[in-house]
């Protein structure tokens, strides 16, 4: 069975600084996809970034980038130039290819950006 | 553009009462549809998913059921709510059939059972 682990329940960062959120996963699948979702206090779940396992290049979306280490089954999220609006709970999620959209979520990391 | 609507936003129900939460998607056809539950401070647990009208798959045994009477309508129901049914319920959709397409979530329903 696939599992996703986020070992940091809470983190904080000063505005304009960089923070990295950790995520590890366990799977025997060779083809899969990884996502980071953000859930602000409004509780809406928002896609931040995604990574295809067959791509070696790390995904980047503006201030958000990932460090995907397939052999280590690690998928960390780096937020550069942190902004107050980045304050949210962040979830790492995994889905095996062809698995009809059955996302498996980690427990989440609460990120507080301090002014 | 595609949008997803979920209602009600907040619901307080007594134990033993029935439940009906509704989710609709606009701007796309034949989406995959999902119901998740999020316990306080926790990740999301997939409850049901549907790949088409009348096709429902259940991920965990529970007191809830789901139905898809129309292509873009997904309903979460219960005949008799339990205290343990409290939580935050999220509906989501994705494009079929590729699993690399992200899921898009509704705004959620906060359900409190008294």
mmCIF file of C-alpha atoms in Angstrom:
data_model
loop_
_atom_site.group_PDB
_atom_site.id
_atom_site.type_symbol
_atom_site.label_atom_id
_atom_site.label_comp_id
_atom_site.label_asym_id
_atom_site.label_seq_id
_atom_site.Cartn_x
_atom_site.Cartn_y
_atom_site.Cartn_z
ATOM 1 C CA UNK A 1 0.000 0.000 0.000
ATOM 2 C CA UNK A 2 1.125 3.512 -0.736
ATOM 3 C CA UNK A 3 1.738 5.923 2.108
ATOM 4 C CA UNK A 4 2.691 9.587 2.320
ATOM 5 C CA UNK A 5 4.472 11.023 5.362
ATOM 6 C CA UNK A 6 4.962 14.630 6.331
ATOM 7 C CA UNK A 7 7.144 14.667 9.419
ATOM 8 C CA UNK A 8 6.806 18.369 10.243
ATOM 9 C CA UNK A 9 3.413 19.123 11.822
ATOM 10 C CA UNK A 10 4.201 22.844 12.156
ATOM 11 C CA UNK A 11 6.734 25.261 10.752
ATOM 12 C CA UNK A 12 7.256 28.997 10.750
ATOM 13 C CA UNK A 13 9.258 31.377 8.588
ATOM 14 C CA UNK A 14 9.890 35.086 8.472
ATOM 15 C CA UNK A 15 8.391 37.018 5.627
ATOM 16 C CA UNK A 16 10.699 37.159 2.564
ATOM 17 C CA UNK A 17 12.736 34.160 3.715
ATOM 18 C CA UNK A 18 12.844 30.649 2.276
ATOM 19 C CA UNK A 19 11.320 27.560 3.840
ATOM 20 C CA UNK A 20 11.334 23.887 2.862
ATOM 21 C CA UNK A 21 8.570 21.435 3.702
ATOM 22 C CA UNK A 22 9.409 17.735 3.734
ATOM 23 C CA UNK A 23 7.475 14.827 2.285
ATOM 24 C CA UNK A 24 8.376 11.177 1.850
ATOM 25 C CA UNK A 25 6.318 8.442 0.290
ATOM 26 C CA UNK A 26 6.371 4.709 -0.052
ATOM 27 C CA UNK A 27 5.311 2.837 -3.162
ATOM 28 C CA UNK A 28 6.267 -0.057 -5.351
ATOM 29 C CA UNK A 29 4.898 1.680 -8.427
ATOM 30 C CA UNK A 30 7.308 2.975 -11.033
ATOM 31 C CA UNK A 31 5.018 5.533 -12.631
ATOM 32 C CA UNK A 32 3.183 8.005 -10.461
ATOM 33 C CA UNK A 33 2.508 11.664 -9.798
ATOM 34 C CA UNK A 34 3.092 13.874 -6.806
ATOM 35 C CA UNK A 35 1.320 17.043 -5.778
ATOM 36 C CA UNK A 36 1.498 19.754 -3.184
ATOM 37 C CA UNK A 37 -1.792 21.309 -2.125
ATOM 38 C CA UNK A 38 -2.290 24.376 0.037
ATOM 39 C CA UNK A 39 -5.222 24.825 2.415
ATOM 40 C CA UNK A 40 -5.448 28.370 3.818
ATOM 41 C CA UNK A 41 -7.693 29.216 6.782
ATOM 42 C CA UNK A 42 -10.594 29.513 4.344
ATOM 43 C CA UNK A 43 -10.232 25.697 4.026
ATOM 44 C CA UNK A 44 -10.257 25.736 0.228
ATOM 45 C CA UNK A 45 -7.808 23.170 -1.173
ATOM 46 C CA UNK A 46 -5.576 24.751 -3.803
ATOM 47 C CA UNK A 47 -3.090 23.001 -6.067
ATOM 48 C CA UNK A 48 0.402 24.467 -5.676
ATOM 49 C CA UNK A 49 2.612 22.302 -7.844
ATOM 50 C CA UNK A 50 2.833 18.825 -9.393
ATOM 51 C CA UNK A 51 5.600 16.481 -10.474
ATOM 52 C CA UNK A 52 5.594 13.501 -12.808
ATOM 53 C CA UNK A 53 7.808 10.702 -11.514
ATOM 54 C CA UNK A 54 9.240 9.992 -14.969
ATOM 55 C CA UNK A 55 10.583 13.544 -15.219
ATOM 56 C CA UNK A 56 13.978 14.156 -13.683
ATOM 57 C CA UNK A 57 13.624 17.908 -13.827
ATOM 58 C CA UNK A 58 12.177 19.436 -10.690
ATOM 59 C CA UNK A 59 8.903 21.311 -11.157
ATOM 60 C CA UNK A 60 8.790 25.047 -10.540
ATOM 61 C CA UNK A 61 5.856 27.444 -10.244
ATOM 62 C CA UNK A 62 6.939 31.010 -9.545
ATOM 63 C CA UNK A 63 8.133 31.075 -5.909
ATOM 64 C CA UNK A 64 7.378 27.394 -5.397
ATOM 65 C CA UNK A 65 9.730 24.613 -6.399
ATOM 66 C CA UNK A 66 10.219 20.984 -5.500
ATOM 67 C CA UNK A 67 13.206 18.780 -4.815
ATOM 68 C CA UNK A 68 12.186 15.397 -6.176
ATOM 69 C CA UNK A 69 14.500 12.542 -5.231
ATOM 70 C CA UNK A 70 12.970 9.425 -6.747
ATOM 71 C CA UNK A 71 15.447 6.936 -5.327
ATOM 72 C CA UNK A 72 14.973 8.335 -1.852
ATOM 73 C CA UNK A 73 11.200 8.685 -2.393
ATOM 74 C CA UNK A 74 11.381 12.259 -1.234
ATOM 75 C CA UNK A 75 9.370 15.220 -2.522
ATOM 76 C CA UNK A 76 10.056 18.452 -0.633
ATOM 77 C CA UNK A 77 8.507 21.846 -1.348
ATOM 78 C CA UNK A 78 10.568 25.015 -1.252
ATOM 79 C CA UNK A 79 8.858 28.365 -0.882
ATOM 80 C CA UNK A 80 11.066 31.325 -1.715
ATOM 81 C CA UNK A 81 10.426 34.922 -0.684
ATOM 82 C CA UNK A 82 7.687 33.806 1.710
ATOM 83 C CA UNK A 83 4.616 36.009 1.863
ATOM 84 C CA UNK A 84 1.975 36.395 4.538
ATOM 85 C CA UNK A 85 -0.538 34.857 2.143
ATOM 86 C CA UNK A 86 1.481 31.646 2.150
ATOM 87 C CA UNK A 87 0.255 30.944 5.671
ATOM 88 C CA UNK A 88 -1.682 27.707 5.303
ATOM 89 C CA UNK A 89 -1.662 23.992 5.819
ATOM 90 C CA UNK A 90 0.302 22.225 3.088
ATOM 91 C CA UNK A 91 -0.438 18.688 1.983
ATOM 92 C CA UNK A 92 1.730 16.379 -0.044
ATOM 93 C CA UNK A 93 -0.221 13.892 -2.178
ATOM 94 C CA UNK A 94 0.575 10.845 -4.285
ATOM 95 C CA UNK A 95 -1.244 8.997 -7.021
ATOM 96 C CA UNK A 96 -0.167 5.939 -8.964
ATOM 97 C CA UNK A 97 -0.548 6.142 -12.708
ATOM 98 C CA UNK A 98 -3.857 4.815 -13.947
ATOM 99 C CA UNK A 99 -5.257 4.651 -10.437
ATOM 100 C CA UNK A 100 -8.498 6.487 -11.248
ATOM 101 C CA UNK A 101 -7.587 9.596 -9.358
ATOM 102 C CA UNK A 102 -7.220 8.019 -5.921
ATOM 103 C CA UNK A 103 -5.027 10.586 -4.256
ATOM 104 C CA UNK A 104 -3.249 9.637 -1.065
ATOM 105 C CA UNK A 105 -2.554 12.572 1.224
ATOM 106 C CA UNK A 106 0.011 13.165 3.916
ATOM 107 C CA UNK A 107 -0.971 14.452 7.331
ATOM 108 C CA UNK A 108 -0.160 18.037 6.454
ATOM 109 C CA UNK A 109 2.266 20.728 7.638
ATOM 110 C CA UNK A 110 0.966 23.971 9.077
ATOM 111 C CA UNK A 111 3.094 26.865 7.867
ATOM 112 C CA UNK A 112 3.009 30.229 9.621
ATOM 113 C CA UNK A 113 4.622 33.163 7.824
ATOM 114 C CA UNK A 114 5.552 35.858 10.308
ATOM 115 C CA UNK A 115 5.828 39.561 9.453
ATOM 116 C CA UNK B 1 -13.818 27.609 -17.257
ATOM 117 C CA UNK B 2 -14.713 24.818 -14.881
ATOM 118 C CA UNK B 3 -16.202 25.459 -11.478
ATOM 119 C CA UNK B 4 -17.258 23.240 -8.617
ATOM 120 C CA UNK B 5 -20.022 24.092 -6.193
ATOM 121 C CA UNK B 6 -20.591 22.435 -2.877
ATOM 122 C CA UNK B 7 -23.311 23.105 -0.343
ATOM 123 C CA UNK B 8 -24.174 23.768 2.326
ATOM 124 C CA UNK B 9 -21.018 25.410 3.664
ATOM 125 C CA UNK B 10 -21.890 24.631 7.260
ATOM 126 C CA UNK B 11 -24.302 22.130 8.747
ATOM 127 C CA UNK B 12 -25.226 21.213 12.301
ATOM 128 C CA UNK B 13 -27.230 18.026 12.670
ATOM 129 C CA UNK B 14 -28.386 15.889 15.597
ATOM 130 C CA UNK B 15 -27.279 12.302 15.975
ATOM 131 C CA UNK B 16 -29.580 9.969 14.091
ATOM 132 C CA UNK B 17 -30.746 12.519 11.558
ATOM 133 C CA UNK B 18 -30.298 12.066 7.781
ATOM 134 C CA UNK B 19 -27.712 13.848 5.676
ATOM 135 C CA UNK B 20 -27.498 15.073 2.123
ATOM 136 C CA UNK B 21 -24.534 17.058 0.821
ATOM 137 C CA UNK B 22 -24.512 18.093 -2.792
ATOM 138 C CA UNK B 23 -21.724 18.834 -5.231
ATOM 139 C CA UNK B 24 -22.015 19.993 -8.819
ATOM 140 C CA UNK B 25 -19.414 20.708 -11.471
ATOM 141 C CA UNK B 26 -19.831 23.107 -14.364
ATOM 142 C CA UNK B 27 -17.859 23.574 -17.539
ATOM 143 C CA UNK B 28 -16.746 19.988 -18.135
ATOM 144 C CA UNK B 29 -18.239 16.643 -19.109
ATOM 145 C CA UNK B 30 -17.802 13.199 -17.604
ATOM 146 C CA UNK B 31 -15.519 14.245 -14.765
ATOM 147 C CA UNK B 32 -14.164 11.927 -12.109
ATOM 148 C CA UNK B 33 -15.853 12.947 -8.881
ATOM 149 C CA UNK B 34 -14.660 12.425 -5.312
ATOM 150 C CA UNK B 35 -15.822 12.826 -1.728
ATOM 151 C CA UNK B 36 -13.190 13.316 0.973
ATOM 152 C CA UNK B 37 -13.422 13.754 4.725
ATOM 153 C CA UNK B 38 -10.924 15.752 6.701
ATOM 154 C CA UNK B 39 -10.805 15.315 10.472
ATOM 155 C CA UNK B 40 -9.621 18.331 12.465
ATOM 156 C CA UNK B 41 -5.934 19.040 11.810
ATOM 157 C CA UNK B 42 -5.537 15.962 9.641
ATOM 158 C CA UNK B 43 -5.117 15.019 6.017
ATOM 159 C CA UNK B 44 -7.861 14.017 3.650
ATOM 160 C CA UNK B 45 -9.374 10.566 3.515
ATOM 161 C CA UNK B 46 -11.014 9.458 0.298
ATOM 162 C CA UNK B 47 -14.545 8.218 0.951
ATOM 163 C CA UNK B 48 -16.035 7.666 -2.513
ATOM 164 C CA UNK B 49 -15.160 8.212 -6.123
ATOM 165 C CA UNK B 50 -17.156 7.984 -9.319
ATOM 166 C CA UNK B 51 -16.056 7.654 -12.937
ATOM 167 C CA UNK B 52 -19.549 7.982 -14.401
ATOM 168 C CA UNK B 53 -23.285 8.200 -13.780
ATOM 169 C CA UNK B 54 -24.403 5.545 -11.347
ATOM 170 C CA UNK B 55 -20.836 4.269 -10.842
ATOM 171 C CA UNK B 56 -19.705 4.603 -7.235
ATOM 172 C CA UNK B 57 -16.693 3.090 -5.537
ATOM 173 C CA UNK B 58 -16.360 3.119 -1.784
ATOM 174 C CA UNK B 59 -12.945 3.341 -0.218
ATOM 175 C CA UNK B 60 -13.785 2.761 3.434
ATOM 176 C CA UNK B 61 -16.684 1.042 5.185
ATOM 177 C CA UNK B 62 -18.787 3.608 6.930
ATOM 178 C CA UNK B 63 -22.134 5.076 7.697
ATOM 179 C CA UNK B 64 -22.242 7.136 4.512
ATOM 180 C CA UNK B 65 -23.241 6.515 0.916
ATOM 181 C CA UNK B 66 -22.805 8.387 -2.340
ATOM 182 C CA UNK B 67 -24.798 8.697 -5.519
ATOM 183 C CA UNK B 68 -24.292 10.236 -8.927
ATOM 184 C CA UNK B 69 -27.703 10.794 -10.483
ATOM 185 C CA UNK B 70 -26.391 13.095 -13.206
ATOM 186 C CA UNK B 71 -23.072 13.473 -14.997
ATOM 187 C CA UNK B 72 -21.929 16.465 -12.976
ATOM 188 C CA UNK B 73 -23.768 15.898 -9.700
ATOM 189 C CA UNK B 74 -22.395 13.976 -6.756
ATOM 190 C CA UNK B 75 -24.319 13.512 -3.522
ATOM 191 C CA UNK B 76 -23.117 12.312 -0.134
ATOM 192 C CA UNK B 77 -25.818 10.865 2.098
ATOM 193 C CA UNK B 78 -26.533 9.152 5.349
ATOM 194 C CA UNK B 79 -29.751 7.695 6.767
ATOM 195 C CA UNK B 80 -28.640 8.133 10.378
ATOM 196 C CA UNK B 81 -25.709 10.313 11.358
ATOM 197 C CA UNK B 82 -23.237 9.275 14.048
ATOM 198 C CA UNK B 83 -21.085 11.515 16.211
ATOM 199 C CA UNK B 84 -18.060 10.168 14.371
ATOM 200 C CA UNK B 85 -19.405 11.595 11.096
ATOM 201 C CA UNK B 86 -18.400 15.085 12.200
ATOM 202 C CA UNK B 87 -15.745 16.659 10.036
ATOM 203 C CA UNK B 88 -14.972 18.713 6.993
ATOM 204 C CA UNK B 89 -16.209 17.199 3.739
ATOM 205 C CA UNK B 90 -14.675 18.107 0.436
ATOM 206 C CA UNK B 91 -15.890 17.307 -3.047
ATOM 207 C CA UNK B 92 -13.413 17.254 -5.910
ATOM 208 C CA UNK B 93 -13.334 16.608 -9.637
ATOM 209 C CA UNK B 94 -10.693 15.711 -12.173
ATOM 210 C CA UNK B 95 -10.491 15.158 -15.900
ATOM 211 C CA UNK B 96 -10.784 11.544 -16.980
ATOM 212 C CA UNK B 97 -8.986 9.290 -17.550
ATOM 213 C CA UNK B 98 -5.497 10.597 -16.816
ATOM 214 C CA UNK B 99 -4.430 10.421 -13.198
ATOM 215 C CA UNK B 100 -1.754 13.032 -13.737
ATOM 216 C CA UNK B 101 -4.445 15.651 -13.924
ATOM 217 C CA UNK B 102 -4.850 17.386 -10.576
ATOM 218 C CA UNK B 103 -8.024 17.251 -8.603
ATOM 219 C CA UNK B 104 -9.925 20.490 -8.118
ATOM 220 C CA UNK B 105 -11.711 20.937 -4.834
ATOM 221 C CA UNK B 106 -14.884 22.634 -3.729
ATOM 222 C CA UNK B 107 -14.998 24.944 -0.736
ATOM 223 C CA UNK B 108 -16.090 22.170 1.613
ATOM 224 C CA UNK B 109 -18.862 21.548 4.119
ATOM 225 C CA UNK B 110 -18.209 21.704 7.835
ATOM 226 C CA UNK B 111 -20.488 19.124 9.445
ATOM 227 C CA UNK B 112 -21.043 19.130 13.197
ATOM 228 C CA UNK B 113 -23.031 16.369 14.835
ATOM 229 C CA UNK B 114 -24.631 17.119 18.193
#
